[in-house]
Coordinates of C-alpha atoms in Angstrom, one line a residue:
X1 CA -23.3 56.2 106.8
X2 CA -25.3 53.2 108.0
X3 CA -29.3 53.8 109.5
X4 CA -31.4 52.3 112.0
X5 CA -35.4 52.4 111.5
X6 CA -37.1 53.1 114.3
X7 CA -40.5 52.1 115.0
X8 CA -42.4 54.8 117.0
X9 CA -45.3 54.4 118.7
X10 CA -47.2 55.3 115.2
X11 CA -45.7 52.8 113.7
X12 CA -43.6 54.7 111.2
X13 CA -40.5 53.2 110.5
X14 CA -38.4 56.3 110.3
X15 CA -34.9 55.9 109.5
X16 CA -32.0 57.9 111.8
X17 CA -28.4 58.2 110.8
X18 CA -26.2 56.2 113.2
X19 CA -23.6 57.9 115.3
X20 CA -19.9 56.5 113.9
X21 CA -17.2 55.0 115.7
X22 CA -14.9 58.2 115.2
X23 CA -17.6 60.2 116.0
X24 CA -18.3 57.8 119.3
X25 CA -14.8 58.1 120.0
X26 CA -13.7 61.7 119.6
X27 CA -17.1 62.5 122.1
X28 CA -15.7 60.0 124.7
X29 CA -12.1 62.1 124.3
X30 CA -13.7 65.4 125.1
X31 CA -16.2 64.1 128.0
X32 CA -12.3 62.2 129.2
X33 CA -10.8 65.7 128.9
X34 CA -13.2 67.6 131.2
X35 CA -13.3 64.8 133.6
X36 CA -9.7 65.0 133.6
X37 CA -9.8 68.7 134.1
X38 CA -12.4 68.3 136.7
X39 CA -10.1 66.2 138.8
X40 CA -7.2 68.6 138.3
X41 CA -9.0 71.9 139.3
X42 CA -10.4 69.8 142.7
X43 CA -6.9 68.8 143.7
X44 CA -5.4 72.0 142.9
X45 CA -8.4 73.6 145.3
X46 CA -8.2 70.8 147.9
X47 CA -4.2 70.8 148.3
X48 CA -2.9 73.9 147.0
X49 CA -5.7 76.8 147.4
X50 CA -7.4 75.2 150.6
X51 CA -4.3 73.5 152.2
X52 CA -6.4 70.6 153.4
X53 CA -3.6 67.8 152.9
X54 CA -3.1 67.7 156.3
X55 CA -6.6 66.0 156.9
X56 CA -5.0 63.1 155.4
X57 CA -2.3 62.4 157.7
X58 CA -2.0 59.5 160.0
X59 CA -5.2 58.3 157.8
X60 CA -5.2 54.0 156.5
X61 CA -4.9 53.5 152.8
X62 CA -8.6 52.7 152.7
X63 CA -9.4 55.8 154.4
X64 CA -7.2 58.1 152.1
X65 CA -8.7 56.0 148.8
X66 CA -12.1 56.8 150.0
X67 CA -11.2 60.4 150.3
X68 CA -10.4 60.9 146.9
X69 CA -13.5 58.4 145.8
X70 CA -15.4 61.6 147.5
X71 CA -13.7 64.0 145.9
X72 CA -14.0 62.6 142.4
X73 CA -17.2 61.4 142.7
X74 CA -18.7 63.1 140.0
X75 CA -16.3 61.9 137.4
X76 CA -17.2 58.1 138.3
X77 CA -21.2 59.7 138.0
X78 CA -20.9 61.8 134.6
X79 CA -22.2 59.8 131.8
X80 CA -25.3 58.3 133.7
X81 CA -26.6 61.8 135.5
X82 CA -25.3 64.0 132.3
X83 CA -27.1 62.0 130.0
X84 CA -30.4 61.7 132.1
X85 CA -30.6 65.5 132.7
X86 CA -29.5 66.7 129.1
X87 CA -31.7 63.8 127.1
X88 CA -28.9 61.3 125.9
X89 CA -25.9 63.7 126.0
X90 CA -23.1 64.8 127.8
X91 CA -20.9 67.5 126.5
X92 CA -18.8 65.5 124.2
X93 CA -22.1 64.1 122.3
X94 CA -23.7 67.7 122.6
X95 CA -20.1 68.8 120.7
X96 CA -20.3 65.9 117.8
X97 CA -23.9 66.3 117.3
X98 CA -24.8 62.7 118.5
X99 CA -28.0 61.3 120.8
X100 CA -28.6 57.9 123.1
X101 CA -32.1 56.9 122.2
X102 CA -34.1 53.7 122.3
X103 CA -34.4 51.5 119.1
X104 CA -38.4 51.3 120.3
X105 CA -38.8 54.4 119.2
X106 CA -39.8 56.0 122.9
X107 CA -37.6 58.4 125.0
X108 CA -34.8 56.6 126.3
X109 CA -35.3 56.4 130.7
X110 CA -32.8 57.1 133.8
X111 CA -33.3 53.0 133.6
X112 CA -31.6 52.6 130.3
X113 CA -29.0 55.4 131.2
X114 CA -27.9 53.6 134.1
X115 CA -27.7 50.2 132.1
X116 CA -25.7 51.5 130.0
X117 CA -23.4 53.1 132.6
X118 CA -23.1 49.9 134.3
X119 CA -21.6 48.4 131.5
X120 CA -18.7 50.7 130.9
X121 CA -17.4 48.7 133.3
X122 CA -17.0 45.6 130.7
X123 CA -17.0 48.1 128.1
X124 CA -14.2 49.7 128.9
X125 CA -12.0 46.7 129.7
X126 CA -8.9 46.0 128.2
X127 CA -8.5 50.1 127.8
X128 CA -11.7 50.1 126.2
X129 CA -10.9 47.6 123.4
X130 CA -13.9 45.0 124.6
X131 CA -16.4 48.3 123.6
X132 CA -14.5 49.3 120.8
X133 CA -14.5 45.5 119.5
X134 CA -18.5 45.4 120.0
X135 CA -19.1 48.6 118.1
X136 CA -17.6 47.3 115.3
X137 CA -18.9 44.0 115.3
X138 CA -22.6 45.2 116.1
X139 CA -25.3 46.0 113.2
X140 CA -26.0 49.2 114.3
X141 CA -22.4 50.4 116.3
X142 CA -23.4 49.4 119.6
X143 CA -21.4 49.0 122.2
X144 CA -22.4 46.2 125.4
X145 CA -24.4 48.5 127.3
X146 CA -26.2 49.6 124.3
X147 CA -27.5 46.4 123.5
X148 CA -28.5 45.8 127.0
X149 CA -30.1 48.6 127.6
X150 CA -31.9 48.7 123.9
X151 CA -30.3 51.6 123.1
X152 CA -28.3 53.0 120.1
X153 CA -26.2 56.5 119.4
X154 CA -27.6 58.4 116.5
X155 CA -26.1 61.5 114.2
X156 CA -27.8 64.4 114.3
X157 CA -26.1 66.0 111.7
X158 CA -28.1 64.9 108.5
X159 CA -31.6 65.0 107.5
X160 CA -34.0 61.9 108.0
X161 CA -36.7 61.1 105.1
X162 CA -39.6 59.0 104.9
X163 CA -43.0 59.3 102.7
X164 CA -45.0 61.8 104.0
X165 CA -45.6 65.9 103.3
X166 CA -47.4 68.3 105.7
X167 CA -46.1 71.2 108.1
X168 CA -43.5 73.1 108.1
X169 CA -40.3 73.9 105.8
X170 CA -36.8 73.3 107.6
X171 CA -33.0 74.4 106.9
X172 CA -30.9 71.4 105.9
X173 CA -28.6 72.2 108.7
X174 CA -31.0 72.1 111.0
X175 CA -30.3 70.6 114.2
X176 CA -33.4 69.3 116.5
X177 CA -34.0 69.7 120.2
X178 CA -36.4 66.9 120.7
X179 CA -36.2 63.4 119.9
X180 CA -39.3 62.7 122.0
X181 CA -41.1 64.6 119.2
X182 CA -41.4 60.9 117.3
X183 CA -44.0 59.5 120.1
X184 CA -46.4 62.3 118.9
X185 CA -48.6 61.3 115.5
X186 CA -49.9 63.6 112.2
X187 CA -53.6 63.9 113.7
X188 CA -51.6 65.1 117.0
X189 CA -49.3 67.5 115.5
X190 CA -52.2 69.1 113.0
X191 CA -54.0 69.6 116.5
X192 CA -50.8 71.4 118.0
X193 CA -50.1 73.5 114.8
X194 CA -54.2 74.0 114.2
X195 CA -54.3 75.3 117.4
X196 CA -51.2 77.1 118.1
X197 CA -52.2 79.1 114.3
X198 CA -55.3 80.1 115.3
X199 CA -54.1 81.3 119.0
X200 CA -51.1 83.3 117.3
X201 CA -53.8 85.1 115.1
X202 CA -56.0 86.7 118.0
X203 CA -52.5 86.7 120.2
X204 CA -54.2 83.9 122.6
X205 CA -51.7 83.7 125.2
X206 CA -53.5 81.2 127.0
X207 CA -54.3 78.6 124.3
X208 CA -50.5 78.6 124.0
X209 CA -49.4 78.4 127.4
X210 CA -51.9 75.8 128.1
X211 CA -50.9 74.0 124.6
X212 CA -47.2 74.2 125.4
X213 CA -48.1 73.0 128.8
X214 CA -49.7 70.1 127.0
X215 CA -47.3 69.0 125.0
X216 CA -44.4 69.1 127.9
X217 CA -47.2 66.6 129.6
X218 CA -47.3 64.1 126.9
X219 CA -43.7 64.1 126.1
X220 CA -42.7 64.1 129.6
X221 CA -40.0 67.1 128.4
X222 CA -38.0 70.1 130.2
X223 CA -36.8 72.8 128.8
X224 CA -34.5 75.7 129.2
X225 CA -36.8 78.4 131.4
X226 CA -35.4 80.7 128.8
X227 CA -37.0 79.5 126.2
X228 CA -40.6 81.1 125.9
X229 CA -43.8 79.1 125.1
X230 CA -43.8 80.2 121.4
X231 CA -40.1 79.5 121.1
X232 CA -40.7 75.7 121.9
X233 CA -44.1 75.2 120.4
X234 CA -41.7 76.4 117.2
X235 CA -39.3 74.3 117.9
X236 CA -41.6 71.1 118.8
X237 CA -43.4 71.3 114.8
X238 CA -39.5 71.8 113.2
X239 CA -38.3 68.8 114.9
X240 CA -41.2 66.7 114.0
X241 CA -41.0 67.4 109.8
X242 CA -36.7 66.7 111.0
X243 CA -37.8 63.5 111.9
X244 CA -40.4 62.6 110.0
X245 CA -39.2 64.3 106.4
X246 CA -42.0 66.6 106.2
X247 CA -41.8 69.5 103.8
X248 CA -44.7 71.7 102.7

């Protein structure tokens, strides 16, 4: 499996697996299959269970086309706002264990979401063959709108390594929750764990809230409301020794 090094914002070159072709593919078959399904379910409702087909008589072509432009809308709209709100996945990628994030290292944006959604446009010309084509040709299996938007699709199925020890001890099948994790620095996370130790010891409830608080500033991140403070302070120091290789 080929690697990308990624120079964060510490400059560590860490290395990250990157996402296959099949594995690319087979994601872009199960986000095509809910999409499909989507569409199904909303014309089912709009014709069958609603009986609204009447609303299109006597309507233009134009008219009736932008009628079912509305009513698919969120199909055209998938990748770009599923990818923004669940951190460069969408179901498929969720499914196959595989991540959009920058080749800089930071958190990739809305802005590089949209780039590359704007490109599926060439990418999938040709039934998709122009993107397939540019995956295989590209160092790092990128397709158009990756390279535009400085982006790449990484595994997350395998463990990363680089030369350092400190923190925490991790399953080998462990499977991170935040890539953003990579912007943060040793001297940052000895602070987080330093601090979140000591709190846990005298059952400092405020030190953590204010810590996890902290750290969803600096990494710009949002999290599930079910997950408690201590849950993703937890989770933050696993997913940095993930990244980073750390072991105690």
């Amino acid at each position: 499996m080929s690697q990308i090094a990624i120079n964060t914002s510490q400059n560590v070159n860490i290395n990250f697996n990157i996402a296959s072709v099949g594995e690319r593919m087979l994601a872009f078959i199960i986000d095509f299959l809910i999409k499909v399904a989507y569409v199904i379910i909303v014309l089912y409702l709009f014709f069958n269970i609603f009986d609204l087909g009447y609303l299109l008589d006597g309507l233009d072509q134009w008219s009736i086309m932008a009628v079912y432009i509305v009513l698919t809308f969120p199909v055209y709209i998938y990748p770009v706002v599923l990818e923004s709100l669940m951190e460069g996945q969408t179901p498929g990628k969720k499914l196959m264990k595989i991540r959009v994030v920058k080749i800089d290292g930071y958190q990739a944006s809305f802005g590089d979401y949209l780039i590359r959604w704007m490109f599926r446009l060439i990418d999938t010309t040709a039934a998709g063959v122009v993107g397939l084509i540019s995956m295989i040709a590209s160092k790092n299996n990128q397709r158009l709108g990756d390279i535009a938007s400085g982006t790449a699709v990484i595994s997350l199925k395998n463990n990363i390594n680089i030369s350092h020890t400190i923190l925490e001890n991790i399953n080998e099948d462990y499977i991170p929750s935040f890539p953003q994790v990579i912007a943060l620095s040793d001297n940052d996370m000895r602070i987080i764990k330093d601090n979140y130790t000591k709190a846990l010891k005298i059952d400092d409830r405020q030190i953590i809230s204010k810590l996890s608080d902290k750290i969803k500033s600096i990494l710009k991140l949002e999290i599930d409301p079910k997950m408690t403070e201590r849950q993703f302070i937890n989770v933050v120091i696993k997913d940095y020794n993930y990244y980073t290789g750390k072991e105690n």
